[in-house]
Amino acid sequence: APGIIISSLLSPFIFLKAVKGINAVIIFIMSLYSACILKEDEKKGLFSTLHSGEKQSCQIVMFLALPVLSFISGILALFFAGILKSGISGIFQIAELILYTTAAGVYAWILKLLVRSSSILLCLIPFFLMGSLIFTPVFVDIGRFVPSIGWIGRLFLPYYFLH
């Protein structure tokens, strides 16, 4: 029986879910961290000398740097793990990751607008990290084992990418 459990844990599907899940969590956390950095730079007046159009453009570009680099890292991880498929299904995988990266960016931007301090936003990152790893099916779907707490995973963005 132990051999069956180990071989089922090492199945390609579990590996695929883990790589996708780790990518989702990294993109999500980097989006939140990017929002923290941007909020701190705004507080310091980094963009105060720019005109409004330039200011918004620079803020968006600066904000997107970490999520986009995490996206590229995710695509490379999928490719080198042999998970990224060729052809149209590979394009759909990339489009799915682009959509998720966009959602993570929007989520982090809204959180940046709602939270007053960059310190508080920074302190929320461990909460989102642990919540994403525990309550979303990155490694194990806790909702299958304890159905009464399965709803908690829906509070974290990686849940929607993995379902």
XYZ file of N, CA and C in Angstrom:
489
model
N 0.812 -1.206 0.000
C 0.000 0.000 0.000
C 0.855 1.271 0.000
N 1.993 1.334 0.738
C 2.799 2.570 0.690
C 3.314 2.889 -0.709
N 3.641 1.854 -1.492
C 4.123 2.078 -2.853
C 3.071 2.721 -3.737
N 1.808 2.347 -3.522
C 0.712 2.933 -4.299
C 0.555 4.408 -3.954
N 0.651 4.724 -2.665
C 0.506 6.112 -2.239
C 1.634 6.964 -2.816
N 2.864 6.463 -2.734
C 4.009 7.225 -3.243
C 3.909 7.398 -4.752
N 3.556 6.342 -5.475
C 3.471 6.471 -6.927
C 2.333 7.407 -7.331
N 1.246 7.436 -6.543
C 0.174 8.364 -6.884
C 0.567 9.801 -6.572
N 1.420 9.991 -5.558
C 1.882 11.343 -5.250
C 2.824 11.869 -6.323
N 3.512 10.974 -7.005
C 4.465 11.388 -8.019
C 3.872 11.385 -9.423
N 2.561 11.318 -9.514
C 1.936 11.284 -10.827
C 2.140 12.622 -11.540
N 2.149 12.591 -12.862
C 2.349 13.829 -13.622
C 1.280 14.885 -13.324
N 0.052 14.459 -13.039
C -1.004 15.421 -12.739
C -0.689 16.197 -11.470
N -0.219 15.510 -10.434
C 0.133 16.172 -9.174
C 1.296 17.133 -9.420
N 2.279 16.709 -10.200
C 3.424 17.561 -10.520
C 2.961 18.803 -11.278
N 2.065 18.613 -12.234
C 1.517 19.731 -13.006
C 0.820 20.719 -12.092
N -0.024 20.211 -11.192
C -0.749 21.092 -10.267
C 0.217 21.842 -9.364
N 1.262 21.175 -8.886
C 2.217 21.824 -7.983
C 2.980 22.936 -8.703
N 3.434 22.687 -9.905
C 4.171 23.710 -10.654
C 3.253 24.890 -10.981
N 2.042 24.594 -11.440
C 1.083 25.663 -11.719
C 0.746 26.434 -10.445
N 0.573 25.707 -9.347
C 0.227 26.343 -8.078
C 1.326 27.229 -7.548
N 2.551 26.758 -7.619
C 3.684 27.569 -7.166
C 3.818 28.812 -8.035
N 3.645 28.656 -9.346
C 3.661 29.823 -10.248
C 2.583 30.820 -9.854
N 1.390 30.322 -9.582
C 0.277 31.204 -9.212
C 0.581 31.964 -7.928
N 1.122 31.272 -6.947
C 1.428 31.915 -5.667
C 2.535 32.951 -5.842
N 3.566 32.614 -6.613
C 4.665 33.565 -6.829
C 4.168 34.827 -7.540
N 3.368 34.662 -8.571
C 2.834 35.823 -9.292
C 1.963 36.662 -8.365
N 1.138 36.015 -7.566
C 0.255 36.712 -6.629
C 1.063 37.496 -5.597
N 2.059 36.857 -5.000
C 2.865 37.513 -3.964
C 3.709 38.638 -4.562
N 4.253 38.427 -5.737
C 5.040 39.486 -6.375
C 4.158 40.675 -6.758
N 2.919 40.430 -7.118
C 1.997 41.531 -7.397
C 1.731 42.333 -6.128
N 1.519 41.627 -5.018
C 1.304 42.319 -3.744
C 2.541 43.106 -3.322
N 3.714 42.500 -3.488
C 4.944 43.191 -3.120
C 5.177 44.414 -4.012
N 4.847 44.286 -5.278
C 4.974 45.410 -6.199
C 4.062 46.559 -5.775
N 2.871 46.220 -5.294
C 1.953 47.250 -4.791
C 2.546 47.941 -3.561
N 3.220 47.175 -2.699
C 3.876 47.759 -1.517
C 4.970 48.740 -1.929
N 5.796 48.324 -2.864
C 6.894 49.174 -3.331
C 6.332 50.460 -3.948
N 5.317 50.311 -4.786
C 4.723 51.479 -5.439
C 4.110 52.425 -4.406
N 3.415 51.878 -3.436
C 2.801 52.722 -2.405
C 3.865 53.491 -1.622
N 4.972 52.834 -1.308
C 6.066 53.491 -0.587
C 6.714 54.573 -1.451
N 6.911 54.285 -2.737
C 7.495 55.284 -3.638
C 6.578 56.488 -3.827
N 5.284 56.244 -3.860
C 4.334 57.358 -3.945
C 4.408 58.215 -2.686
N 4.525 57.555 -1.541
C 4.613 58.293 -0.266
C 5.872 59.148 -0.203
N 6.965 58.630 -0.776
C 8.233 59.375 -0.777
C 8.246 60.501 -1.809
N 7.259 60.530 -2.694
C 7.185 61.590 -3.694
C 8.013 61.321 -4.935
N 8.275 60.067 -5.223
C 9.096 59.718 -6.382
C 8.484 60.224 -7.688
N 7.179 60.243 -7.762
C 6.507 60.618 -9.006
C 5.993 62.059 -8.997
N 6.301 62.816 -7.974
C 5.728 64.154 -7.817
C 6.198 65.155 -8.871
N 7.328 64.945 -9.467
C 7.848 65.893 -10.461
C 7.317 65.621 -11.865
N 6.586 64.539 -12.040
C 6.082 64.171 -13.365
C 4.696 64.752 -13.613
N 4.372 64.964 -14.883
C 3.021 65.384 -15.273
C 2.082 64.207 -15.047
N 0.791 64.461 -14.996
C -0.170 63.419 -14.624
C -0.123 62.201 -15.554
N -0.037 62.421 -16.861
C 0.028 61.293 -17.789
C 1.301 60.481 -17.623
N 2.419 61.209 -17.503
C 3.700 60.520 -17.284
C 3.710 59.805 -15.938
N 3.121 60.445 -14.958
C 3.080 59.879 -13.611
C 2.350 58.539 -13.618
N 1.172 58.508 -14.226
C 0.407 57.260 -14.275
C 1.135 56.189 -15.073
N 1.728 56.571 -16.187
C 2.466 55.606 -17.006
C 3.630 55.003 -16.234
N 4.391 55.843 -15.567
C 5.537 55.351 -14.784
C 5.090 54.468 -13.629
N 3.995 54.840 -12.982
C 3.487 54.029 -11.886
C 3.059 52.649 -12.376
N 2.367 52.606 -13.500
C 1.899 51.327 -14.042
C 3.070 50.453 -14.466
N 4.045 51.054 -15.157
C 5.213 50.287 -15.597
C 5.995 49.758 -14.399
N 6.172 50.609 -13.401
C 6.893 50.178 -12.209
C 6.131 49.077 -11.477
N 4.821 49.220 -11.403
C 3.993 48.219 -10.737
C 4.035 46.882 -11.468
N 4.026 46.916 -12.788
C 3.957 45.676 -13.572
C 5.289 44.932 -13.684
N 6.380 45.562 -13.295
C 7.691 44.930 -13.468
C 7.770 43.564 -12.777
N 7.443 43.486 -11.511
C 7.542 42.209 -10.796
C 6.541 41.161 -11.278
N 5.254 41.506 -11.448
C 4.341 40.480 -11.956
C 4.710 39.957 -13.344
N 5.174 40.836 -14.218
C 5.533 40.396 -15.573
C 6.774 39.503 -15.536
N 7.758 39.875 -14.732
C 8.941 39.015 -14.610
C 8.581 37.671 -13.975
N 7.646 37.673 -13.035
C 7.180 36.416 -12.435
C 6.421 35.581 -13.454
N 5.665 36.242 -14.320
C 4.969 35.553 -15.408
C 5.967 34.866 -16.335
N 7.007 35.595 -16.718
C 8.031 35.023 -17.598
C 8.711 33.844 -16.912
N 9.002 34.001 -15.635
C 9.586 32.902 -14.868
C 8.652 31.691 -14.847
N 7.357 31.955 -14.701
C 6.375 30.870 -14.697
C 6.313 30.132 -16.021
N 6.356 30.890 -17.113
C 6.345 30.259 -18.445
C 7.596 29.402 -18.624
N 8.747 29.933 -18.205
C 9.989 29.157 -18.316
C 9.946 27.907 -17.441
N 9.363 28.020 -16.249
C 9.245 26.847 -15.372
C 8.361 25.784 -16.012
N 7.252 26.203 -16.591
C 6.375 25.248 -17.276
C 7.078 24.614 -18.474
N 7.844 25.411 -19.188
C 8.551 24.900 -20.362
C 9.621 23.881 -19.967
N 10.469 24.248 -19.001
C 11.567 23.355 -18.623
C 11.092 22.135 -17.846
N 9.919 22.216 -17.236
C 9.360 21.048 -16.558
C 8.665 20.118 -17.552
N 8.568 20.558 -18.798
C 7.925 19.738 -19.820
C 6.408 19.788 -19.738
N 5.867 20.775 -19.069
C 4.423 20.886 -18.879
C 3.785 21.761 -19.948
N 4.528 22.748 -20.435
C 4.000 23.639 -21.459
C 3.877 22.863 -22.766
N 2.663 22.770 -23.247
C 2.393 21.978 -24.445
C 2.688 22.797 -25.688
N 2.847 22.122 -26.779
C 3.066 22.823 -28.046
C 1.722 23.014 -28.746
N 1.714 23.903 -29.689
C 0.507 24.134 -30.467
C -0.505 25.007 -29.753
N -1.759 24.781 -30.094
C -2.840 25.626 -29.598
C -3.044 25.462 -28.094
N -2.825 24.269 -27.560
C -3.012 24.086 -26.111
C -1.942 24.839 -25.320
N -0.738 24.952 -25.871
C 0.304 25.751 -25.232
C -0.046 27.226 -25.242
N -0.664 27.673 -26.334
C -1.103 29.066 -26.419
C -2.184 29.326 -25.372
N -3.087 28.351 -25.183
C -4.123 28.502 -24.162
C -3.516 28.534 -22.759
N -2.477 27.733 -22.516
C -1.809 27.758 -21.213
C -1.185 29.135 -20.961
N -0.537 29.679 -21.971
C 0.085 31.002 -21.827
C -0.992 32.069 -21.637
N -2.082 31.975 -22.399
C -3.177 32.943 -22.257
C -3.792 32.859 -20.858
N -3.920 31.658 -20.346
C -4.456 31.463 -18.999
C -3.552 32.136 -17.962
N -2.244 31.995 -18.133
C -1.303 32.616 -17.205
C -1.291 34.142 -17.367
N -1.460 34.636 -18.578
C -1.564 36.082 -18.794
C -2.811 36.630 -18.086
N -3.927 35.937 -18.236
C -5.166 36.363 -17.584
C -5.014 36.340 -16.061
N -4.384 35.313 -15.538
C -4.178 35.232 -14.088
C -3.241 36.349 -13.605
N -2.175 36.616 -14.346
C -1.245 37.687 -13.970
C -1.963 39.032 -13.969
N -2.826 39.250 -14.934
C -3.627 40.470 -14.981
C -4.546 40.552 -13.768
N -5.202 39.450 -13.436
C -6.094 39.424 -12.274
C -5.321 39.680 -10.985
N -4.132 39.099 -10.867
C -3.304 39.321 -9.677
C -2.896 40.791 -9.581
N -2.576 41.392 -10.709
C -2.220 42.802 -10.720
C -3.385 43.692 -10.317
N -4.558 43.402 -10.843
C -5.751 44.183 -10.495
C -6.080 44.005 -9.008
N -6.000 42.777 -8.524
C -6.256 42.480 -7.107
C -5.298 43.271 -6.218
N -4.016 43.255 -6.554
C -3.012 43.963 -5.757
C -3.204 45.476 -5.846
N -3.562 45.973 -7.023
C -3.781 47.412 -7.192
C -4.969 47.866 -6.344
N -6.035 47.097 -6.348
C -7.207 47.440 -5.531
C -6.847 47.388 -4.052
N -6.095 46.377 -3.657
C -5.663 46.288 -2.262
C -4.786 47.479 -1.886
N -3.942 47.918 -2.825
C -3.097 49.096 -2.597
C -3.949 50.346 -2.374
N -5.047 50.450 -3.088
C -5.941 51.597 -2.927
C -6.730 51.535 -1.608
N -7.035 50.326 -1.161
C -7.839 50.162 0.048
C -7.030 50.283 1.335
N -5.785 49.849 1.288
C -4.944 49.854 2.487
C -4.164 51.162 2.517
N -4.193 51.827 3.662
C -3.575 53.156 3.756
C -2.052 53.129 3.801
N -1.489 52.137 4.446
C -0.045 52.130 4.691
C 0.636 51.002 3.927
N 1.816 51.300 3.406
C 2.587 50.255 2.738
C 3.065 49.215 3.744
N 3.254 49.625 4.990
C 3.671 48.681 6.037
C 2.584 47.654 6.309
N 1.349 48.102 6.358
C 0.237 47.165 6.571
C 0.116 46.229 5.383
N 0.254 46.774 4.195
C 0.193 45.946 2.987
C 1.319 44.915 2.987
N 2.484 45.324 3.405
C 3.617 44.404 3.492
C 3.365 43.318 4.533
N 2.731 43.679 5.629
C 2.423 42.704 6.676
C 1.338 41.713 6.249
N 0.548 42.066 5.256
C -0.479 41.148 4.754
C 0.103 40.061 3.849
N 1.293 40.267 3.316
C 1.882 39.296 2.387
C 2.053 37.912 3.023
N 2.596 37.778 4.248
C 2.668 36.427 4.840
C 1.299 35.771 5.020
N 0.287 36.577 5.339
C -1.079 36.053 5.451
C -1.537 35.473 4.113
N -1.345 36.231 3.047
C -1.747 35.752 1.724
C -0.901 34.569 1.268
N 0.379 34.578 1.602
C 1.257 33.466 1.228
C 0.833 32.180 1.925
N 0.704 32.230 3.233
C 0.323 31.023 3.983
C -1.086 30.571 3.618
N -1.997 31.522 3.484
C -3.364 31.171 3.098
C -3.419 30.519 1.729
N -2.630 31.035 0.806
C -2.603 30.463 -0.544
C -2.010 29.057 -0.540
N -0.977 28.854 0.248
C -0.342 27.530 0.284
C -1.178 26.502 1.041
N -1.894 26.945 2.073
C -2.661 26.001 2.888
C -4.053 25.744 2.323
N -4.755 26.793 1.924
C -6.168 26.647 1.588
C -6.478 26.512 0.105
N -5.499 26.720 -0.761
C -5.734 26.497 -2.184
C -5.006 25.214 -2.582
N -5.444 24.567 -3.640
C -4.866 23.259 -3.980
C -3.504 23.331 -4.685
N -2.556 24.041 -4.068
C -1.207 24.080 -4.623
C -0.580 22.692 -4.493
N -0.620 22.146 -3.292
C -0.086 20.807 -3.046
C -1.202 19.826 -2.706
N -2.111 20.253 -1.831
C -3.207 19.402 -1.383
C -4.467 20.259 -1.323
N -5.574 19.709 -1.779
C -6.851 20.410 -1.688
C -7.462 20.120 -0.318
N -7.270 21.041 0.614
C -7.721 20.836 1.995
C -9.239 20.718 2.070
N -9.935 21.305 1.117
C -11.391 21.237 1.083
C -11.917 19.823 0.889
N -11.127 18.962 0.299
C -11.533 17.558 0.141
C -11.478 16.802 1.457
N -10.540 17.179 2.306
C -10.366 16.481 3.582
C -11.228 17.085 4.687
N -11.378 18.404 4.663
C -12.196 19.106 5.657
C -13.146 20.023 4.890
N -14.280 19.484 4.433
C -15.183 20.282 3.592
C -15.700 21.562 4.257
N -15.765 21.579 5.574
C -16.311 22.763 6.249
C -15.402 23.988 6.130
N -14.126 23.803 5.803
C -13.229 24.956 5.632
C -12.794 25.146 4.184
N -13.377 24.391 3.287
C -13.028 24.503 1.878
C -13.310 25.871 1.288
N -14.292 26.574 1.828
C -14.657 27.906 1.332
C -13.556 28.930 1.551
N -12.684 28.695 2.517
C -11.630 29.662 2.831
C -10.696 29.855 1.635
N -10.468 28.794 0.886
C -9.605 28.888 -0.288
C -10.090 29.895 -1.308
N -11.398 30.123 -1.340
C -11.960 31.077 -2.308
C -11.587 32.525 -1.989
N -11.033 32.761 -0.818
C -10.590 34.108 -0.450
C -9.237 34.459 -1.062
N -8.556 33.462 -1.628
C -7.203 33.648 -2.156
C -7.222 33.443 -3.664
N -6.584 34.354 -4.376
C -6.618 34.365 -5.840
C -6.094 33.077 -6.502
N -5.033 32.430 -6.003
C -4.574 31.215 -6.675
C -5.633 30.099 -6.758
N -6.610 30.139 -5.873
C -7.691 29.145 -5.907
C -8.374 29.144 -7.281
N -8.634 30.321 -7.801
C -9.372 30.436 -9.055
C -8.517 30.028 -10.260
N -7.230 30.209 -10.152
C -6.331 29.775 -11.233
C -6.217 28.253 -11.261
N -6.290 27.639 -10.109
C -6.089 26.193 -10.028
C -7.386 25.390 -10.187
N -8.510 26.057 -10.221
C -9.784 25.335 -10.423
C -10.360 25.597 -11.777
